Tab-separated table of C-alpha atoms in Angstrom:
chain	number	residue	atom	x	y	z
K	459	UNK	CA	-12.625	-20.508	-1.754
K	460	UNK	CA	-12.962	-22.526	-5.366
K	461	UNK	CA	-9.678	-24.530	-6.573
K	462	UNK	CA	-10.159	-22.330	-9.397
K	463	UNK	CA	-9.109	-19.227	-7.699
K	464	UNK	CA	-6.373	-21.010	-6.994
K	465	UNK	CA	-4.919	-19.858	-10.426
K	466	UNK	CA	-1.340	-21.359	-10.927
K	467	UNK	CA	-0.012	-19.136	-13.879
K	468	UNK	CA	-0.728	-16.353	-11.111
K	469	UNK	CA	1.293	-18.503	-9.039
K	470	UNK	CA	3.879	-18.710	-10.532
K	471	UNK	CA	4.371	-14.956	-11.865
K	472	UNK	CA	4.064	-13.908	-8.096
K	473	UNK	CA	6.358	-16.107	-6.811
K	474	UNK	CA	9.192	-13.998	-6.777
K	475	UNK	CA	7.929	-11.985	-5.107
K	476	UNK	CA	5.558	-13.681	-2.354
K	477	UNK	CA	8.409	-13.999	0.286
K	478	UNK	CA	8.995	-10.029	0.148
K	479	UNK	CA	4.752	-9.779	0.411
K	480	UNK	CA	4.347	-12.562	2.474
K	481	UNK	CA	7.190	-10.328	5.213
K	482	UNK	CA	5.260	-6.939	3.940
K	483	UNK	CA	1.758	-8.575	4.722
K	484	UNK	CA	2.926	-10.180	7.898
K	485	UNK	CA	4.548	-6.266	9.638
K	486	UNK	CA	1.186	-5.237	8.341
K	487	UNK	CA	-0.511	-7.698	10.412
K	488	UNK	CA	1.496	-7.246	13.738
K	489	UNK	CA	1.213	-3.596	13.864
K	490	UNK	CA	-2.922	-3.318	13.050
K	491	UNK	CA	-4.190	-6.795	14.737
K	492	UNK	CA	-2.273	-6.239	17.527
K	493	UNK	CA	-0.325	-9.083	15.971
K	494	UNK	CA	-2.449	-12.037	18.045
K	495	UNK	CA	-3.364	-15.128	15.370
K	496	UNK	CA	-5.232	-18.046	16.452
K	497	UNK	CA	-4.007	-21.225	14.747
K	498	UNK	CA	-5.651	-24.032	13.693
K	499	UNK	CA	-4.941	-26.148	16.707
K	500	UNK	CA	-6.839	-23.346	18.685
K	501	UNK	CA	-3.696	-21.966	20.329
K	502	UNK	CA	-3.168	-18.269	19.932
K	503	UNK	CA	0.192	-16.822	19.429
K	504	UNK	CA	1.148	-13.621	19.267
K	505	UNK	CA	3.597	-12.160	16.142
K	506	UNK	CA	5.705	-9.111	16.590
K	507	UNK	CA	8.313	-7.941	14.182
K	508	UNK	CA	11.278	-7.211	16.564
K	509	UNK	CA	13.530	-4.976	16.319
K	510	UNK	CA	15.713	-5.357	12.895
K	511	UNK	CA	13.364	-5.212	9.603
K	512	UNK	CA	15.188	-4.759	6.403
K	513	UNK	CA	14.229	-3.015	3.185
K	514	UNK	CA	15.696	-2.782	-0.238
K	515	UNK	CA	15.262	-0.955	-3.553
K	516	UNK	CA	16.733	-0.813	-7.030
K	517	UNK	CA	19.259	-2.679	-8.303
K	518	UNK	CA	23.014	-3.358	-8.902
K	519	UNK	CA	24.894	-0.508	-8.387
K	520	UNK	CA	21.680	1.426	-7.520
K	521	UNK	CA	20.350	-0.979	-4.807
K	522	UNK	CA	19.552	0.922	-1.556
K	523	UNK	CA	18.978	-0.566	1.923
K	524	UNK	CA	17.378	0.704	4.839
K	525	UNK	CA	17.297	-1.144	7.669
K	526	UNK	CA	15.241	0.019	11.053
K	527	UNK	CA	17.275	-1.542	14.185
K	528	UNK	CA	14.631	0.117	16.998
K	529	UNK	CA	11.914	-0.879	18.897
K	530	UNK	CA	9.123	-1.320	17.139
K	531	UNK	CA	7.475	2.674	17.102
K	532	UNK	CA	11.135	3.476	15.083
K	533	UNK	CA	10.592	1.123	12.100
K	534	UNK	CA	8.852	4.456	10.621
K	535	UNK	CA	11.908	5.007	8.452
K	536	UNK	CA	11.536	1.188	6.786
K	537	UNK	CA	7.852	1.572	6.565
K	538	UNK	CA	8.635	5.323	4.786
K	539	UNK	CA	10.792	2.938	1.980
K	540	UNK	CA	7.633	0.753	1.025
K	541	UNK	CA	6.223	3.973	-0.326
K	542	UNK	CA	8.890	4.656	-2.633
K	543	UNK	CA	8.723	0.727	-3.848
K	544	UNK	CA	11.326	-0.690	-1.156
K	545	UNK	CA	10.473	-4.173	-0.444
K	546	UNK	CA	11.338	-6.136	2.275
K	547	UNK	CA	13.846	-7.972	2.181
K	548	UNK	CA	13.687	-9.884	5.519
K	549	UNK	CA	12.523	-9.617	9.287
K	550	UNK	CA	13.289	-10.761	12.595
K	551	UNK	CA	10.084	-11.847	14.353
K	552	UNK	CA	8.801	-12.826	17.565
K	553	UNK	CA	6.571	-15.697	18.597
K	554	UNK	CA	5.087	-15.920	22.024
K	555	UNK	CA	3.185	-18.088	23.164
K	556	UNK	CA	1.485	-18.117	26.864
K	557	UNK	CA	5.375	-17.653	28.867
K	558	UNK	CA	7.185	-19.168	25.954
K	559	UNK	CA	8.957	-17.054	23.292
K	560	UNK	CA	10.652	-17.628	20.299
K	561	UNK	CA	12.857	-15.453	17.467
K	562	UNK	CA	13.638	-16.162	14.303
K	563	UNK	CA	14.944	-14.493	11.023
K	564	UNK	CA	12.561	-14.303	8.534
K	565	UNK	CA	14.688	-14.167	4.658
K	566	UNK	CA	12.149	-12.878	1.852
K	567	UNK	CA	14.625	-14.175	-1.434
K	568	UNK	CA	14.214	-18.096	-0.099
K	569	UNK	CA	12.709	-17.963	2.880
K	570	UNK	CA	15.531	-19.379	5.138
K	571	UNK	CA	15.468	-19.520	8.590
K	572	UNK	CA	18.341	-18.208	10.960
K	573	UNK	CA	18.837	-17.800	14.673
K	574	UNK	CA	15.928	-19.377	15.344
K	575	UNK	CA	15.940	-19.034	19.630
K	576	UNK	CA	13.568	-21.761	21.295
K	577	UNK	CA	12.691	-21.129	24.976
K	578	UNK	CA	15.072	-22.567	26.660
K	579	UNK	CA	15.767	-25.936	27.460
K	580	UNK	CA	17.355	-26.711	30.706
K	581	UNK	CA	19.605	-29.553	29.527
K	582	UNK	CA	20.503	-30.916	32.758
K	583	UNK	CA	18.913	-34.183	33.437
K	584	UNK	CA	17.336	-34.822	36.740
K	585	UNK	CA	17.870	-38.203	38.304
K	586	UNK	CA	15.925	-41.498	36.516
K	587	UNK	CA	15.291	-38.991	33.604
K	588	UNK	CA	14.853	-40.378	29.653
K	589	UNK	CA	18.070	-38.900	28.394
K	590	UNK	CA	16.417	-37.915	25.053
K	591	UNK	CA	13.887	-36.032	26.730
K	592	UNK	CA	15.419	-32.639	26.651
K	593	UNK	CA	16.689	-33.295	22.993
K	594	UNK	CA	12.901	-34.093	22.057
K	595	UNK	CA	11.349	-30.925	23.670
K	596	UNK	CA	14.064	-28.889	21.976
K	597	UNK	CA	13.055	-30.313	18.681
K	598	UNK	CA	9.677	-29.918	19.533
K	599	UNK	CA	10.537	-26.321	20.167
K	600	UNK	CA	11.868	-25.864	17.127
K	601	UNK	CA	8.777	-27.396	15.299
K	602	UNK	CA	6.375	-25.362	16.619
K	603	UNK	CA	7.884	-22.019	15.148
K	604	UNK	CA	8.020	-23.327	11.955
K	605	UNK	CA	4.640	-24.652	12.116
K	606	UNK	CA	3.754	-21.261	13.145
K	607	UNK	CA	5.520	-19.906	9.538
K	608	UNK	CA	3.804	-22.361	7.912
K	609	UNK	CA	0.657	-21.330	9.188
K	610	UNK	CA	0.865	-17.829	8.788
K	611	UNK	CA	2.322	-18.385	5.388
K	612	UNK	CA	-0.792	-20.666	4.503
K	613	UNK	CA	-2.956	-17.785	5.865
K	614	UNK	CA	-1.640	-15.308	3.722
K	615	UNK	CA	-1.351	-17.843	0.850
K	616	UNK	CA	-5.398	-17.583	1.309
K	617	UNK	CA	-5.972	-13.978	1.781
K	618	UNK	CA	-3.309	-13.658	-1.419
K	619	UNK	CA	-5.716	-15.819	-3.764
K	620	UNK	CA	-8.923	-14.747	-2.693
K	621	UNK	CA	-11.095	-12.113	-3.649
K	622	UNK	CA	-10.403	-10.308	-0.797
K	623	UNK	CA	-7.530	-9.093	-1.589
K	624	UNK	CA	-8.054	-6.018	-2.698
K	625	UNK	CA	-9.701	-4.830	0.654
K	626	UNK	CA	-6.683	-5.744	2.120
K	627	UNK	CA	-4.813	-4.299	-0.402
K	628	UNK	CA	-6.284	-1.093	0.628
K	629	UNK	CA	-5.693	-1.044	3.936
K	630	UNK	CA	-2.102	-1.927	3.794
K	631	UNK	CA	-2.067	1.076	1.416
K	632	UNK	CA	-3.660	3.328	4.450
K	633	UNK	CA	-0.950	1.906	6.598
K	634	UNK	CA	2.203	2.602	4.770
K	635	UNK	CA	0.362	6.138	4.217
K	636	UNK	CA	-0.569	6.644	7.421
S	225	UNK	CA	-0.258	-6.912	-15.210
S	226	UNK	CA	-3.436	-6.910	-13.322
S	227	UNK	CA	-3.725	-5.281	-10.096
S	228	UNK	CA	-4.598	-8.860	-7.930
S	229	UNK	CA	-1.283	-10.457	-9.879
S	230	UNK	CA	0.733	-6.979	-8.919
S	231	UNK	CA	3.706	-7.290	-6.434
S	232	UNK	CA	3.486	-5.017	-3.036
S	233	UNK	CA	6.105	-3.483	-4.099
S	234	UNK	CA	4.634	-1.998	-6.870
S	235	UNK	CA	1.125	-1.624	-5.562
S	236	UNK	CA	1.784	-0.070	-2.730
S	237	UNK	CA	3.724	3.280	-4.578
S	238	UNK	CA	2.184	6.499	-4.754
S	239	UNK	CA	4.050	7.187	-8.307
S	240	UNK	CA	4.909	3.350	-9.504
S	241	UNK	CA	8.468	3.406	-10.470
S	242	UNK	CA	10.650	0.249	-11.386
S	243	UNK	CA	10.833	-2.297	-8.541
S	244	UNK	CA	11.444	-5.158	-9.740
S	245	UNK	CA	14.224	-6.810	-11.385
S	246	UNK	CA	13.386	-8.360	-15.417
S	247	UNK	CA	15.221	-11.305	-14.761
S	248	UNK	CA	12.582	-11.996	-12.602
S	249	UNK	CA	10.127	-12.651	-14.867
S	250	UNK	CA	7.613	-15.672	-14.550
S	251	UNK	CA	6.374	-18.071	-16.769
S	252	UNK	CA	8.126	-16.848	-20.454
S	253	UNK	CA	10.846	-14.697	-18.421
S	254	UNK	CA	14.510	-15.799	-17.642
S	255	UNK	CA	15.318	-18.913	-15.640
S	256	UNK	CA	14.698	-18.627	-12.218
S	257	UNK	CA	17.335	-18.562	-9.587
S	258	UNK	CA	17.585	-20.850	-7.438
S	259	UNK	CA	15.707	-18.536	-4.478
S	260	UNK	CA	12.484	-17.971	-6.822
S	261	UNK	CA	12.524	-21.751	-7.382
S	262	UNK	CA	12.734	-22.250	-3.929
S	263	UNK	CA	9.784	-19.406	-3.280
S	264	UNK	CA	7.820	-21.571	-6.137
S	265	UNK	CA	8.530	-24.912	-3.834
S	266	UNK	CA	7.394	-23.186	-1.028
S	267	UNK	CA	4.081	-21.708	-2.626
S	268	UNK	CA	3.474	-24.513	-4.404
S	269	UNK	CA	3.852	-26.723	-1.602
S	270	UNK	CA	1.157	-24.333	0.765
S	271	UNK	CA	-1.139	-23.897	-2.225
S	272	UNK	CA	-1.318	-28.256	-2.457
S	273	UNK	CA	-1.300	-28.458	1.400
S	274	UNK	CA	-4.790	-26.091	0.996
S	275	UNK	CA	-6.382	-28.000	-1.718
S	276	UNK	CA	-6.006	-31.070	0.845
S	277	UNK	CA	-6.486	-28.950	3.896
S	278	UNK	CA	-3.953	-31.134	5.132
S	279	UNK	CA	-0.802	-29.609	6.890
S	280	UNK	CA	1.985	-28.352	4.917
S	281	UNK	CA	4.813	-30.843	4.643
S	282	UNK	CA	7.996	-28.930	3.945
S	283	UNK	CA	10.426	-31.682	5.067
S	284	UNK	CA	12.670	-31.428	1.554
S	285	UNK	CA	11.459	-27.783	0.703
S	286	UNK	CA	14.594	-25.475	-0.054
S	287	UNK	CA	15.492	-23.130	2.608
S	288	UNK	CA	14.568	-25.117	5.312
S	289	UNK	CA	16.612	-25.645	8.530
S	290	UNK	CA	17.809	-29.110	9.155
S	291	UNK	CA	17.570	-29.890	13.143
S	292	UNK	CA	21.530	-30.106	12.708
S	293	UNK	CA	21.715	-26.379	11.563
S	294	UNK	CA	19.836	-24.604	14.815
């Protein structure tokens, strides 16, 4: 890819909008690739969108929310609202990686984090221990999921500005059809 | 607005209907909120972070957890 596909004016007119394509993108992803992305360190992880996906039309006193709370064969209904120009508004995913897991909520507006859950940490220390072990590995938890956003988010950053777009434009068309 | 610069939203509807708010208009359109300034941080910031290939440092972007917050 050139810098000058890299075209800032598009940028900045999409924006607005990249969190809610960025989330759109990303259930597209899990649910056709099986949802497995290698990242740049070589580790694989694997994505799903878990349980609670949210999506939202119009506006003001016309805005309409529809929000699938299943597993993940029941988020039918939300995936129904992108063809009627829902977007999505945010997502709950899953990370896992080998035994470890992690969830987080995914917000499209500003893309905040909330209950983000880290494996867990047993916080008792053994005997002759480095009390800020356990602290360390749960911020190192806690990295690693966001580094996993950021990757994804750089990936689709990629895919977004590229030429290739518009293949995958299609086929996220056949999906929400299909 | 061309089809590569068109929101899901809209691109993905069988008969396009409004979507999107006008107040969210870009470059020319109203002042961003805070959130779209904070999803033009965040794109910003990746888009950089590829031109460098180096990794994406979002230590002061909006919307990011402090490790306080978890």
């Amino acid at each position: 890819m050139t810098t000058d596909e890299f075209d800032l004016h598009k940028a900045s007119t999409l924006s607005p909008y990249i969190g809610q394509d960025f989330l759109t993108w990303l259930w597209f992803k899990t649910e056709t690739g099986g949802g497995l992305f290698r990242l740049s360190s070589e580790d694989q992880v694997g994505v799903h969108m878990e349980q609670r996906i949210s999506v939202q039309g119009g506006e003001g006193e016309t805005k309409d929310t529809a929000t699938s709370s299943g597993p993940q064969s029941e988020l039918t209904e939300a995936r129904l609202g992108l063809r009627t120009g829902k977007k999505v508004t945010q997502a709950r995913l899953r990370i896992e990686e080998d035994e470890n897991a992690w969830q987080l909520q995914l917000k499209a507006e500003d893309f905040s984090i909330s209950s983000l859950k880290t494996p867990k940490v047993d916080m008792r220390l053994e005997e002759g221990e480095d009390p800020d072990a356990r602290f360390l590995e749960k911020m190192f938890l806690i990295d690693k999921a966001l580094q996993v956003v950021d990757e994804l988010f750089a990936r689709f950053v990629r895919l977004r500005f590229s030429a290739d777009w518009q293949t995958e434009l299609t086929a996220i068309r056949n999906w929400v059809n299909s | 607005m061309n089809s590569a610069a068109k929101p899901l939203c809209l691109a993905l509807q069988a008969q396009p209907q409004p979507c999107l708010k006008k107040a969210q208009g870009g470059l020319g359109g109203q002042p961003w909120s805070h959130h779209h300034t904070a999803n033009w941080d965040r794109l910003r910031l990746t888009i950089e972070s590829i031109h460098h290939q180096s990794p994406v440092d979002l230590t002061n972007a909006p919307g990011m957890p402090t490790p306080r917050s978890q």
